[in-house]
PDB file of C-alpha atoms and ligand atoms in Angstrom:
ATOM      1  CA  MET A1077       8.867  12.265  -5.131  1.00 91.00           C
ATOM      2  CA  ILE A1078       5.481  12.971  -6.466  1.00 97.00           C
ATOM      3  CA  GLU A1079       4.606  12.685 -10.143  1.00 98.00           C
ATOM      4  CA  GLU A1080       1.196  14.111 -11.057  1.00 98.00           C
ATOM      5  CA  LEU A1081      -0.610  12.552 -13.759  1.00 98.00           C
ATOM      6  CA  PRO A1082      -3.473  14.717 -14.983  1.00 96.00           C
ATOM      7  CA  ILE A1083      -5.376  11.771 -16.523  1.00 97.00           C
ATOM      8  CA  THR A1084      -9.154  11.639 -16.333  1.00 98.00           C
ATOM      9  CA  SER A1085      -9.822   8.139 -17.726  1.00 98.00           C
ATOM     10  CA  TRP A1086      -9.777   4.675 -15.754  1.00 98.00           C
ATOM     11  CA  THR A1087      -9.469   2.906 -18.940  1.00 98.00           C
ATOM     12  CA  GLY A1088      -7.229   4.780 -21.488  1.00 95.00           C
ATOM     13  CA  PRO A1089      -6.062   4.375 -24.002  1.00 97.00           C
ATOM     14  CA  PHE A1090      -3.033   6.523 -22.810  1.00 98.00           C
ATOM     15  CA  ASP A1091      -0.313   7.761 -25.075  1.00 96.00           C
ATOM     16  CA  GLU A1092       3.104   6.202 -24.863  1.00 97.00           C
ATOM     17  CA  GLY A1093       4.735   9.286 -23.354  1.00 97.00           C
ATOM     18  CA  VAL A1094       2.284   9.066 -20.295  1.00 98.00           C
ATOM     19  CA  ARG A1095       2.835   5.417 -19.861  1.00 98.00           C
ATOM     20  CA  GLN A1096       6.521   5.875 -19.798  1.00 98.00           C
ATOM     21  CA  ARG A1097       6.305   8.658 -17.522  1.00 98.00           C
ATOM     22  CA  ALA A1098       4.249   6.570 -15.152  1.00 98.00           C
ATOM     23  CA  VAL A1099       6.377   3.366 -15.024  1.00 98.00           C
ATOM     24  CA  THR A1100       9.731   5.316 -14.712  1.00 98.00           C
ATOM     25  CA  ALA A1101       8.379   7.430 -11.971  1.00 98.00           C
ATOM     26  CA  LEU A1102       6.840   4.514  -9.999  1.00 98.00           C
ATOM     27  CA  GLU A1103       9.798   2.253 -10.223  1.00 98.00           C
ATOM     28  CA  SER A1104      12.021   5.121  -9.164  1.00 98.00           C
ATOM     29  CA  GLY A1105      10.268   5.272  -6.010  1.00 98.00           C
ATOM     30  CA  ALA A1106       7.801   8.496  -6.745  1.00 98.00           C
ATOM     31  CA  VAL A1107       4.216   8.407  -5.738  1.00 98.00           C
ATOM     32  CA  LEU A1108       2.054   8.500  -8.834  1.00 98.00           C
ATOM     33  CA  PHE A1109      -0.685  11.182  -8.034  1.00 98.00           C
ATOM     34  CA  PHE A1110      -3.988  11.468 -10.068  1.00 98.00           C
ATOM     35  CA  PRO A1111      -5.610  14.631  -8.964  1.00 98.00           C
ATOM     36  CA  GLN A1112      -8.215  14.306 -11.548  1.00 98.00           C
ATOM     37  CA  LEU A1113      -9.404  10.862 -11.076  1.00 98.00           C
ATOM     38  CA  PRO A1114     -12.154  10.569  -8.725  1.00 98.00           C
ATOM     39  CA  PHE A1115     -13.571   7.258  -7.685  1.00 98.00           C
ATOM     40  CA  GLN A1116     -17.515   8.017  -7.939  1.00 98.00           C
ATOM     41  CA  VAL A1117     -19.424   6.627  -4.917  1.00 98.00           C
ATOM     42  CA  ARG A1118     -22.882   6.496  -5.901  1.00 98.00           C
ATOM     43  CA  ASP A1119     -25.760   8.164  -4.350  1.00 98.00           C
ATOM     44  CA  GLU A1120     -27.176   4.964  -2.910  1.00 98.00           C
ATOM     45  CA  GLU A1121     -23.743   4.039  -1.545  1.00 98.00           C
ATOM     46  CA  ARG A1122     -23.360   7.424   0.470  1.00 98.00           C
ATOM     47  CA  GLU A1123     -24.533   5.569   3.625  1.00 98.00           C
ATOM     48  CA  PHE A1124     -21.292   3.709   3.650  1.00 98.00           C
ATOM     49  CA  LEU A1125     -19.319   6.866   4.253  1.00 98.00           C
ATOM     50  CA  ASP A1126     -19.925   6.389   7.874  1.00 97.00           C
ATOM     51  CA  THR A1127     -17.235   4.970  10.352  1.00 94.00           C
ATOM     52  CA  ARG A1128     -20.007   2.711  11.800  1.00 95.00           C
ATOM     53  CA  VAL A1129     -19.840   0.316   8.850  1.00 97.00           C
ATOM     54  CA  SER A1130     -16.534  -0.818  10.489  1.00 96.00           C
ATOM     55  CA  ASP A1131     -16.491  -3.629  13.179  1.00 94.00           C
ATOM     56  CA  GLY A1132     -14.461  -1.093  15.243  1.00 87.00           C
ATOM     57  CA  ARG A1133     -11.647  -3.790  15.713  1.00 86.00           C
ATOM     58  CA  ALA A1134      -9.638  -4.216  12.497  1.00 85.00           C
ATOM     59  CA  LYS A1135      -8.070  -1.106  10.927  1.00 82.00           C
ATOM     60  CA  ASN A1136      -9.739  -1.908   7.641  1.00 93.00           C
ATOM     61  CA  ILE A1137     -12.723  -3.717   5.943  1.00 98.00           C
ATOM     62  CA  SER A1138     -11.199  -6.100   3.336  1.00 97.00           C
ATOM     63  CA  LEU A1139     -12.370  -7.839   0.355  1.00 98.00           C
ATOM     64  CA  ASP A1140     -10.757 -11.027  -1.116  1.00 98.00           C
ATOM     65  CA  PRO A1141     -11.542 -10.641  -4.672  1.00 96.00           C
ATOM     66  CA  SER A1142     -11.082 -14.189  -5.444  1.00 94.00           C
ATOM     67  CA  THR A1143     -13.770 -15.385  -2.927  1.00 96.00           C
ATOM     68  CA  GLY A1144     -15.805 -12.224  -2.542  1.00 95.00           C
ATOM     69  CA  ARG A1145     -15.523 -12.597   1.086  1.00 96.00           C
ATOM     70  CA  LEU A1146     -15.809  -9.204   3.058  1.00 97.00           C
ATOM     71  CA  GLN A1147     -14.176  -9.090   6.444  1.00 97.00           C
ATOM     72  CA  ALA A1148     -14.356  -6.595   9.505  1.00 97.00           C
ATOM     73  CA  THR A1149     -17.665  -4.897   8.704  1.00 97.00           C
ATOM     74  CA  ALA A1150     -20.344  -4.426  11.060  1.00 97.00           C
ATOM     75  CA  LEU A1151     -22.845  -4.456   8.096  1.00 97.00           C
ATOM     76  CA  THR A1152     -24.866  -7.658   7.437  1.00 96.00           C
ATOM     77  CA  GLY A1153     -27.093  -9.096   4.553  1.00 97.00           C
ATOM     78  CA  GLU A1154     -28.125  -6.791   1.746  1.00 98.00           C
ATOM     79  CA  LYS A1155     -26.060  -3.862   3.012  1.00 98.00           C
ATOM     80  CA  ALA A1156     -23.010  -5.889   3.351  1.00 98.00           C
ATOM     81  CA  GLN A1157     -23.479  -7.149  -0.115  1.00 97.00           C
ATOM     82  CA  ARG A1158     -23.701  -3.608  -1.488  1.00 98.00           C
ATOM     83  CA  LEU A1159     -20.886  -2.432   0.479  1.00 98.00           C
ATOM     84  CA  ALA A1160     -18.850  -5.391  -1.040  1.00 98.00           C
ATOM     85  CA  ALA A1161     -20.015  -4.295  -4.573  1.00 98.00           C
ATOM     86  CA  MET A1162     -18.820  -0.881  -4.148  1.00 98.00           C
ATOM     87  CA  ILE A1163     -15.361  -2.214  -2.967  1.00 98.00           C
ATOM     88  CA  GLU A1164     -15.211  -4.709  -5.816  1.00 98.00           C
ATOM     89  CA  ARG A1165     -16.139  -1.841  -8.231  1.00 98.00           C
ATOM     90  CA  PHE A1166     -13.209   0.335  -7.001  1.00 98.00           C
ATOM     91  CA  GLY A1167     -10.801  -2.784  -7.171  1.00 98.00           C
ATOM     92  CA  ALA A1168     -11.693  -3.704 -10.772  1.00 98.00           C
ATOM     93  CA  GLY A1169     -11.437  -0.296 -11.753  1.00 98.00           C
ATOM     94  CA  ALA A1170      -7.776   0.036 -10.274  1.00 98.00           C
ATOM     95  CA  ALA A1171      -6.841  -3.000 -11.975  1.00 98.00           C
ATOM     96  CA  GLY A1172      -8.297  -1.735 -15.345  1.00 98.00           C
ATOM     97  CA  LEU A1173      -6.484   1.345 -14.974  1.00 98.00           C
ATOM     98  CA  ILE A1174      -3.108  -0.462 -14.148  1.00 98.00           C
ATOM     99  CA  SER A1175      -3.467  -2.737 -17.262  1.00 97.00           C
ATOM    100  CA  ALA A1176      -4.016   0.336 -19.500  1.00 98.00           C
ATOM    101  CA  LEU A1177      -1.317   2.559 -17.867  1.00 98.00           C
ATOM    102  CA  LEU A1178       1.553   0.194 -16.982  1.00 98.00           C
ATOM    103  CA  PRO A1179       3.512  -2.534 -18.909  1.00 98.00           C
ATOM    104  CA  TYR A1180       3.078  -5.252 -16.350  1.00 98.00           C
ATOM    105  CA  ARG A1181       1.440  -8.100 -18.173  1.00 94.00           C
ATOM    106  CA  ASN A1182       1.328 -10.375 -15.269  1.00 95.00           C
ATOM    107  CA  ILE A1183       0.057  -8.668 -12.123  1.00 97.00           C
ATOM    108  CA  GLU A1184      -1.679 -10.356  -9.293  1.00 97.00           C
ATOM    109  CA  ARG A1185      -4.863  -8.592  -7.765  1.00 98.00           C
ATOM    110  CA  ALA A1186      -4.588  -9.157  -4.018  1.00 98.00           C
ATOM    111  CA  ARG A1187      -7.021  -7.868  -1.353  1.00 97.00           C
ATOM    112  CA  THR A1188      -8.864  -4.623  -1.615  1.00 98.00           C
ATOM    113  CA  SER A1189      -9.579  -2.602   1.432  1.00 98.00           C
ATOM    114  CA  TYR A1190     -12.016   0.102   2.679  1.00 98.00           C
ATOM    115  CA  ARG A1191     -10.642   2.438   5.412  1.00 97.00           C
ATOM    116  CA  PRO A1192     -13.451   4.257   6.939  1.00 97.00           C
ATOM    117  CA  VAL A1193     -11.952   5.139  10.086  1.00 94.00           C
ATOM    118  CA  GLN A1194     -10.117   8.537  10.834  1.00 94.00           C
ATOM    119  CA  VAL A1195      -6.405   7.709  11.048  1.00 94.00           C
ATOM    120  CA  LYS A1196      -5.573  10.442  13.507  1.00 91.00           C
ATOM    121  CA  GLY A1197      -6.349   9.824  16.992  1.00 81.00           C
ATOM    122  CA  ARG A1198      -6.591   6.048  16.920  1.00 79.00           C
ATOM    123  CA  SER A1199      -4.098   4.094  19.177  1.00 80.00           C
ATOM    124  CA  TYR A1200      -1.829   1.414  18.008  1.00 82.00           C
ATOM    125  CA  SER A1201       1.228  -0.266  19.192  1.00 91.00           C
ATOM    126  CA  LYS A1202       4.263   1.081  17.602  1.00 94.00           C
ATOM    127  CA  ILE A1203       4.852  -1.847  15.164  1.00 94.00           C
ATOM    128  CA  SER A1204       1.162  -1.549  13.765  1.00 92.00           C
ATOM    129  CA  ASP A1205       1.104   2.211  13.687  1.00 95.00           C
ATOM    130  CA  ASP A1206       1.194   3.267  10.134  1.00 96.00           C
ATOM    131  CA  ARG A1207       1.377   6.893  11.200  1.00 97.00           C
ATOM    132  CA  LEU A1208       5.274   6.145  11.636  1.00 98.00           C
ATOM    133  CA  LEU A1209       7.365   6.024   8.427  1.00 98.00           C
ATOM    134  CA  HIS A1210       7.764   2.505   7.220  1.00 98.00           C
ATOM    135  CA  VAL A1211       8.080   0.451   4.260  1.00 98.00           C
ATOM    136  CA  ASP A1212       5.352  -2.419   3.784  1.00 98.00           C
ATOM    137  CA  ALA A1213       6.179  -5.824   5.030  1.00 97.00           C
ATOM    138  CA  PHE A1214       3.435  -8.226   6.631  1.00 93.00           C
ATOM    139  CA  PRO A1215       4.455 -11.131   9.043  1.00 91.00           C
ATOM    140  CA  THR A1216       1.808 -13.307   7.575  1.00 91.00           C
ATOM    141  CA  ARG A1217       2.475 -12.600   3.984  1.00 92.00           C
ATOM    142  CA  PRO A1218       5.954 -13.702   2.785  1.00 95.00           C
ATOM    143  CA  MET A1219       6.708 -12.002  -0.509  1.00 97.00           C
ATOM    144  CA  HIS A1220       9.954 -13.787  -1.719  1.00 97.00           C
ATOM    145  CA  GLY A1221      11.026 -10.451  -3.378  1.00 98.00           C
ATOM    146  CA  ARG A1222       7.652  -9.935  -5.373  1.00 98.00           C
ATOM    147  CA  ARG A1223       6.624  -6.295  -5.224  1.00 98.00           C
ATOM    148  CA  ILE A1224       3.829  -4.560  -3.180  1.00 98.00           C
ATOM    149  CA  LEU A1225       1.967  -2.086  -5.400  1.00 98.00           C
ATOM    150  CA  ARG A1226      -0.822  -0.205  -3.859  1.00 98.00           C
ATOM    151  CA  PHE A1227      -3.561   2.037  -5.388  1.00 99.00           C
ATOM    152  CA  PHE A1228      -5.521   4.320  -3.247  1.00 99.00           C
ATOM    153  CA  ALA A1229      -8.455   6.520  -3.760  1.00 99.00           C
ATOM    154  CA  ASN A1230      -9.601   9.362  -1.131  1.00 98.00           C
ATOM    155  CA  VAL A1231     -13.484   9.186  -1.000  1.00 98.00           C
ATOM    156  CA  ALA A1232     -13.949  11.598   2.112  1.00 98.00           C
ATOM    157  CA  PRO A1233     -17.316  13.440   1.710  1.00 97.00           C
ATOM    158  CA  PRO A1234     -17.729  17.173   1.991  1.00 95.00           C
ATOM    159  CA  GLY A1235     -17.509  18.224   5.644  1.00 94.00           C
ATOM    160  CA  SER A1236     -14.810  15.714   6.575  1.00 96.00           C
ATOM    161  CA  PRO A1237     -12.325  17.348   9.086  1.00 96.00           C
ATOM    162  CA  ASP A1238      -9.297  19.001   7.737  1.00 97.00           C
ATOM    163  CA  ALA A1239     -11.143  19.297   4.308  1.00 97.00           C
ATOM    164  CA  GLY A1240     -10.830  15.426   3.925  1.00 98.00           C
ATOM    165  CA  LEU A1241      -7.172  15.368   3.165  1.00 98.00           C
ATOM    166  CA  ARG A1242      -5.410  12.354   3.662  1.00 98.00           C
ATOM    167  CA  ARG A1243      -1.996  13.385   4.788  1.00 98.00           C
ATOM    168  CA  TRP A1244       0.988  11.381   4.112  1.00 98.00           C
ATOM    169  CA  GLN A1245       4.734  11.851   4.997  1.00 98.00           C
ATOM    170  CA  VAL A1246       7.009  10.366   2.231  1.00 98.00           C
ATOM    171  CA  GLY A1247      10.626   9.528   3.393  1.00 98.00           C
ATOM    172  CA  GLU A1248      13.995   9.077   1.816  1.00 98.00           C
ATOM    173  CA  PRO A1249      14.933   6.698  -1.073  1.00 98.00           C
ATOM    174  CA  PHE A1250      14.963   3.051  -0.342  1.00 98.00           C
ATOM    175  CA  GLU A1251      18.578   2.650  -0.775  1.00 98.00           C
ATOM    176  CA  ASP A1252      19.354   5.334   1.628  1.00 98.00           C
ATOM    177  CA  PHE A1253      17.232   3.864   4.259  1.00 98.00           C
ATOM    178  CA  ALA A1254      18.331   0.465   3.693  1.00 97.00           C
ATOM    179  CA  GLY A1255      22.104   1.459   3.809  1.00 95.00           C
ATOM    180  CA  LYS A1256      21.430   2.992   7.166  1.00 95.00           C
ATOM    181  CA  PHE A1257      19.527   0.333   8.908  1.00 95.00           C
ATOM    182  CA  LEU A1258      20.969  -2.956   7.270  1.00 91.00           C
ATOM    183  CA  PRO A1259      24.092  -2.962   9.356  1.00 88.00           C
ATOM    184  CA  ARG A1260      21.934  -2.645  12.499  1.00 87.00           C
ATOM    185  CA  VAL A1261      19.273  -5.444  11.901  1.00 85.00           C
ATOM    186  CA  SER A1262      19.212  -9.130  11.757  1.00 72.00           C
ATOM    187  CA  PRO A1263      16.678 -11.260  10.163  1.00 64.00           C
ATOM    188  CA  HIS A1264      13.472 -11.051  11.837  1.00 64.00           C
ATOM    189  CA  MET A1265      13.194 -14.468  13.418  1.00 59.00           C
ATOM    190  CA  PRO A1266      16.063 -16.568  12.296  1.00 56.00           C
ATOM    191  CA  GLY A1267      15.369 -20.220  12.242  1.00 60.00           C
ATOM    192  CA  LYS A1268      11.710 -19.775  12.839  1.00 64.00           C
ATOM    193  CA  SER A1269      10.552 -19.244   9.227  1.00 62.00           C
ATOM    194  CA  TRP A1270      10.383 -23.002   8.454  1.00 57.00           C
ATOM    195  CA  LEU A1271       8.419 -23.627  11.624  1.00 59.00           C
ATOM    196  CA  LEU A1272       5.815 -20.926  11.066  1.00 61.00           C
ATOM    197  CA  GLY A1273       5.327 -22.026   7.457  1.00 62.00           C
ATOM    198  CA  LYS A1274       4.855 -25.600   8.637  1.00 60.00           C
ATOM    199  CA  LEU A1275       2.331 -24.395  11.256  1.00 61.00           C
ATOM    200  CA  GLY A1276       0.410 -22.485   8.717  1.00 66.00           C
ATOM    201  CA  VAL A1277       1.018 -19.168  10.483  1.00 67.00           C
ATOM    202  CA  THR A1278       2.494 -17.696   7.249  1.00 68.00           C
ATOM    203  CA  ARG A1279       1.363 -18.577   3.873  1.00 68.00           C
ATOM    204  CA  GLY A1280       4.527 -20.387   3.025  1.00 75.00           C
ATOM    205  CA  THR A1281       7.872 -19.935   4.453  1.00 85.00           C
ATOM    206  CA  ARG A1282       9.751 -16.540   4.885  1.00 88.00           C
ATOM    207  CA  SER A1283      12.589 -16.036   2.861  1.00 92.00           C
ATOM    208  CA  LEU A1284      15.511 -14.198   4.226  1.00 91.00           C
ATOM    209  CA  TYR A1285      14.318 -11.193   2.041  1.00 95.00           C
ATOM    210  CA  ASP A1286      10.998 -11.497   4.152  1.00 95.00           C
ATOM    211  CA  GLU A1287      12.941 -11.440   7.439  1.00 91.00           C
ATOM    212  CA  LEU A1288      15.136  -8.534   6.453  1.00 93.00           C
ATOM    213  CA  MET A1289      12.128  -6.524   5.212  1.00 96.00           C
ATOM    214  CA  LEU A1290       9.973  -7.124   8.507  1.00 95.00           C
ATOM    215  CA  SER A1291      13.291  -6.183  10.445  1.00 93.00           C
ATOM    216  CA  LEU A1292      13.498  -2.931   8.248  1.00 96.00           C
ATOM    217  CA  HIS A1293       9.784  -2.264   8.961  1.00 97.00           C
ATOM    218  CA  ASP A1294      10.006  -2.680  12.803  1.00 95.00           C
ATOM    219  CA  ALA A1295      13.474  -0.957  13.006  1.00 95.00           C
ATOM    220  CA  ALA A1296      12.277   2.280  11.235  1.00 97.00           C
ATOM    221  CA  LYS A1297       9.056   2.455  13.335  1.00 97.00           C
ATOM    222  CA  LEU A1298      11.066   1.929  16.619  1.00 96.00           C
ATOM    223  CA  ASP A1299      13.713   4.434  15.781  1.00 97.00           C
ATOM    224  CA  GLU A1300      12.521   8.001  17.224  1.00 98.00           C
ATOM    225  CA  ASP A1301      15.430   9.756  15.898  1.00 98.00           C
ATOM    226  CA  PHE A1302      14.962   8.476  12.539  1.00 98.00           C
ATOM    227  CA  GLN A1303      11.243   9.187  12.479  1.00 98.00           C
ATOM    228  CA  LYS A1304      11.874  12.843  13.457  1.00 98.00           C
ATOM    229  CA  THR A1305      15.027  13.689  11.598  1.00 98.00           C
ATOM    230  CA  SER A1306      15.221  11.599   8.494  1.00 98.00           C
ATOM    231  CA  PRO A1307      14.625  13.470   5.121  1.00 98.00           C
ATOM    232  CA  GLN A1308      10.850  13.597   4.372  1.00 98.00           C
ATOM    233  CA  GLU A1309       8.191  15.528   2.962  1.00 98.00           C
ATOM    234  CA  ALA A1310       4.382  15.960   3.573  1.00 98.00           C
ATOM    235  CA  VAL A1311       1.952  15.287   0.928  1.00 98.00           C
ATOM    236  CA  SER A1312      -1.612  15.574   1.131  1.00 98.00           C
ATOM    237  CA  PHE A1313      -4.196  13.804  -1.228  1.00 98.00           C
ATOM    238  CA  PRO A1314      -7.594  15.734  -1.413  1.00 98.00           C
ATOM    239  CA  PRO A1315     -10.936  13.856  -1.662  1.00 98.00           C
ATOM    240  CA  GLY A1316     -11.541  13.033  -5.459  1.00 98.00           C
ATOM    241  CA  SER A1317      -8.037  12.055  -6.073  1.00 98.00           C
ATOM    242  CA  CYS A1318      -6.301   8.667  -6.344  1.00 98.00           C
ATOM    243  CA  TRP A1319      -2.443   7.804  -5.871  1.00 99.00           C
ATOM    244  CA  MET A1320      -0.371   4.654  -6.544  1.00 98.00           C
ATOM    245  CA  VAL A1321       2.937   3.653  -4.895  1.00 98.00           C
ATOM    246  CA  PHE A1322       5.266   0.633  -4.316  1.00 98.00           C
ATOM    247  CA  THR A1323       4.768   0.507  -0.738  1.00 98.00           C
ATOM    248  CA  ASP A1324       7.463  -1.996  -0.069  1.00 98.00           C
ATOM    249  CA  GLN A1325       9.971   0.631  -1.520  1.00 98.00           C
ATOM    250  CA  VAL A1326       8.754   4.058  -0.595  1.00 98.00           C
ATOM    251  CA  LEU A1327       8.940   5.010   3.000  1.00 98.00           C
ATOM    252  CA  HIS A1328       5.354   6.305   3.853  1.00 98.00           C
ATOM    253  CA  ALA A1329       3.315   7.215   7.035  1.00 98.00           C
ATOM    254  CA  ALA A1330      -0.393   8.100   7.040  1.00 98.00           C
ATOM    255  CA  LEU A1331      -0.939  10.940   9.535  1.00 97.00           C
ATOM    256  CA  GLY A1332      -4.633  11.803   8.925  1.00 97.00           C
ATOM    257  CA  GLY A1333      -7.655  11.325   6.937  1.00 98.00           C
ATOM    258  CA  GLU A1334     -10.684   9.051   6.758  1.00 96.00           C
ATOM    259  CA  PHE A1335     -12.692   7.265   4.098  1.00 98.00           C
ATOM    260  CA  ALA A1336      -9.987   5.732   1.787  1.00 98.00           C
ATOM    261  CA  LEU A1337     -10.300   2.839  -0.695  1.00 98.00           C
ATOM    262  CA  GLU A1338      -7.198   0.749  -1.459  1.00 98.00           C
ATOM    263  CA  GLN A1339      -6.150  -2.095  -3.865  1.00 98.00           C
ATOM    264  CA  THR A1340      -3.038  -4.027  -3.329  1.00 98.00           C
ATOM    265  CA  PHE A1341      -1.382  -5.535  -6.414  1.00 98.00           C
ATOM    266  CA  HIS A1342       1.690  -8.250  -6.230  1.00 98.00           C
ATOM    267  CA  LEU A1343       4.102  -8.264  -8.954  1.00 98.00           C
ATOM    268  CA  ASP A1344       7.136 -10.414  -9.890  1.00 98.00           C
ATOM    269  CA  ILE A1345      10.183  -8.298 -10.313  1.00 98.00           C
ATOM    270  CA  ASP A1346      10.993  -9.784 -13.922  1.00 98.00           C
ATOM    271  CA  GLN A1347       7.723  -7.810 -14.895  1.00 97.00           C
ATOM    272  CA  MET A1348       9.469  -4.538 -13.958  1.00 98.00           C
ATOM    273  CA  ALA A1349      11.036  -2.370 -16.611  1.00 98.00           C
ATOM    274  CA  GLU A1350      14.087  -1.981 -14.198  1.00 98.00           C
ATOM    275  CA  PRO A1351      14.168  -5.109 -11.880  1.00 98.00           C
ATOM    276  CA  ALA A1352      17.531  -3.754 -10.307  1.00 98.00           C
ATOM    277  CA  ARG A1353      15.288  -1.085  -8.603  1.00 98.00           C
ATOM    278  CA  ALA A1354      13.301  -3.684  -6.361  1.00 98.00           C
ATOM    279  CA  PRO A1355      14.024  -3.607  -2.858  1.00 98.00           C
ATOM    280  CA  LEU A1356      15.254  -7.317  -3.139  1.00 98.00           C
ATOM    281  CA  LYS A1357      17.999  -6.302  -5.693  1.00 98.00           C
ATOM    282  CA  VAL A1358      19.014  -3.408  -3.596  1.00 98.00           C
ATOM    283  CA  LEU A1359      19.229  -5.433  -0.248  1.00 96.00           C
ATOM    284  CA  GLU A1360      21.247  -8.080  -2.230  1.00 95.00           C
ATOM    285  CA  ARG A1361      23.502  -5.600  -3.559  1.00 96.00           C
ATOM    286  CA  LEU A1362      23.985  -3.839   0.035  1.00 94.00           C
ATOM    287  CA  SER A1363      24.348  -7.154   1.817  1.00 91.00           C
ATOM    288  CA  GLY A1364      26.357  -8.941  -0.863  1.00 90.00           C
ATOM    289  CA  ARG A1365      24.210 -12.109  -0.447  1.00 89.00           C
ATOM    290  CA  GLU A1366      21.319 -13.941  -2.103  1.00 93.00           C
ATOM    291  CA  LEU A1367      18.055 -13.349  -0.091  1.00 94.00           C
ATOM    292  CA  VAL A1368      15.602 -15.661  -1.725  1.00 93.00           C
TER     293      VAL A1368
HETATM  294  C1  SIN B1714      -0.153   2.601   4.979  1.00 56.34           C
HETATM  295  O1  SIN B1714       0.017   1.985   3.935  1.00 56.34           O
HETATM  296  O2  SIN B1714       0.848   2.620   5.781  1.00 56.34           O
HETATM  297  C2  SIN B1714      -1.212   3.380   5.356  1.00 56.34           C
HETATM  298  C3  SIN B1714      -1.809   4.219   4.043  1.00 56.34           C
HETATM  299  C4  SIN B1714      -3.116   4.869   4.128  1.00 56.34           C
HETATM  300  O3  SIN B1714      -4.034   4.185   4.837  1.00 56.34           O
HETATM  301  O4  SIN B1714      -3.383   6.042   3.913  1.00 56.34           O
HETATM  302 FE1   FE B1715       1.971   1.071   4.797  1.00 56.34          FE
END
């Protein structure tokens, strides 16, 4: 479930054995864990290790790398620019590491986020509570089968509660989960996809795949018995470590921690070493129909 890679470089080059291990583990649904790969927050950036940099409303501060636009921060002016520069340095570092470590030639760098707020103790609706096991699926972002790969860094400073650990639960394999839930769910909002796309609520129209993934996301979070009794393992990521995982495939829940950075990547399944492992292919196999 966890594949530990003791690399210390963000740029490589990495030998073929390490690269092979990385892609095999990742695509099989493991979390790739880099215990010796700290993201360095510079001295003059330490002021950003403060929950008050958040606007207090959104869960995350986010940076759109294509426009440089920073959202959901309380900071303005020069401080906001320096925070954006730190988040950008992290995102660019994550992109560099992925191109050195993984065979994917065509990978899209999507949003970068900064998560300064303690996960424990916040209140959310069940559907938006990421402390419940789920696979990622976003109402406003249809993927049409493309993958969601996320790279995280824990940058909690010394003195953070619980030793600054970011605590996750990681659940059972995607196929087991989907096999259980698929017979019980129907596409999220049948018939509405075309309309939502037209109205500009979603970026483009949702496919059947997107509807099913949203339904699986919601059904998992709403099922108390599944949350309590399904096979799962606790994992904790200490300050100074990074990790990477296909969050559309791996059931995950974040139970505690503060000050993390995250870079999202999108990937066509034909880039994968084994496309048959993609959630799209698994769901098509289980349902016996084409979903995009
Ligand atoms: C999530 O992707 O569900 C949350 C992960 C985290 O912030 O640690
Ligand atoms: Fe998630």
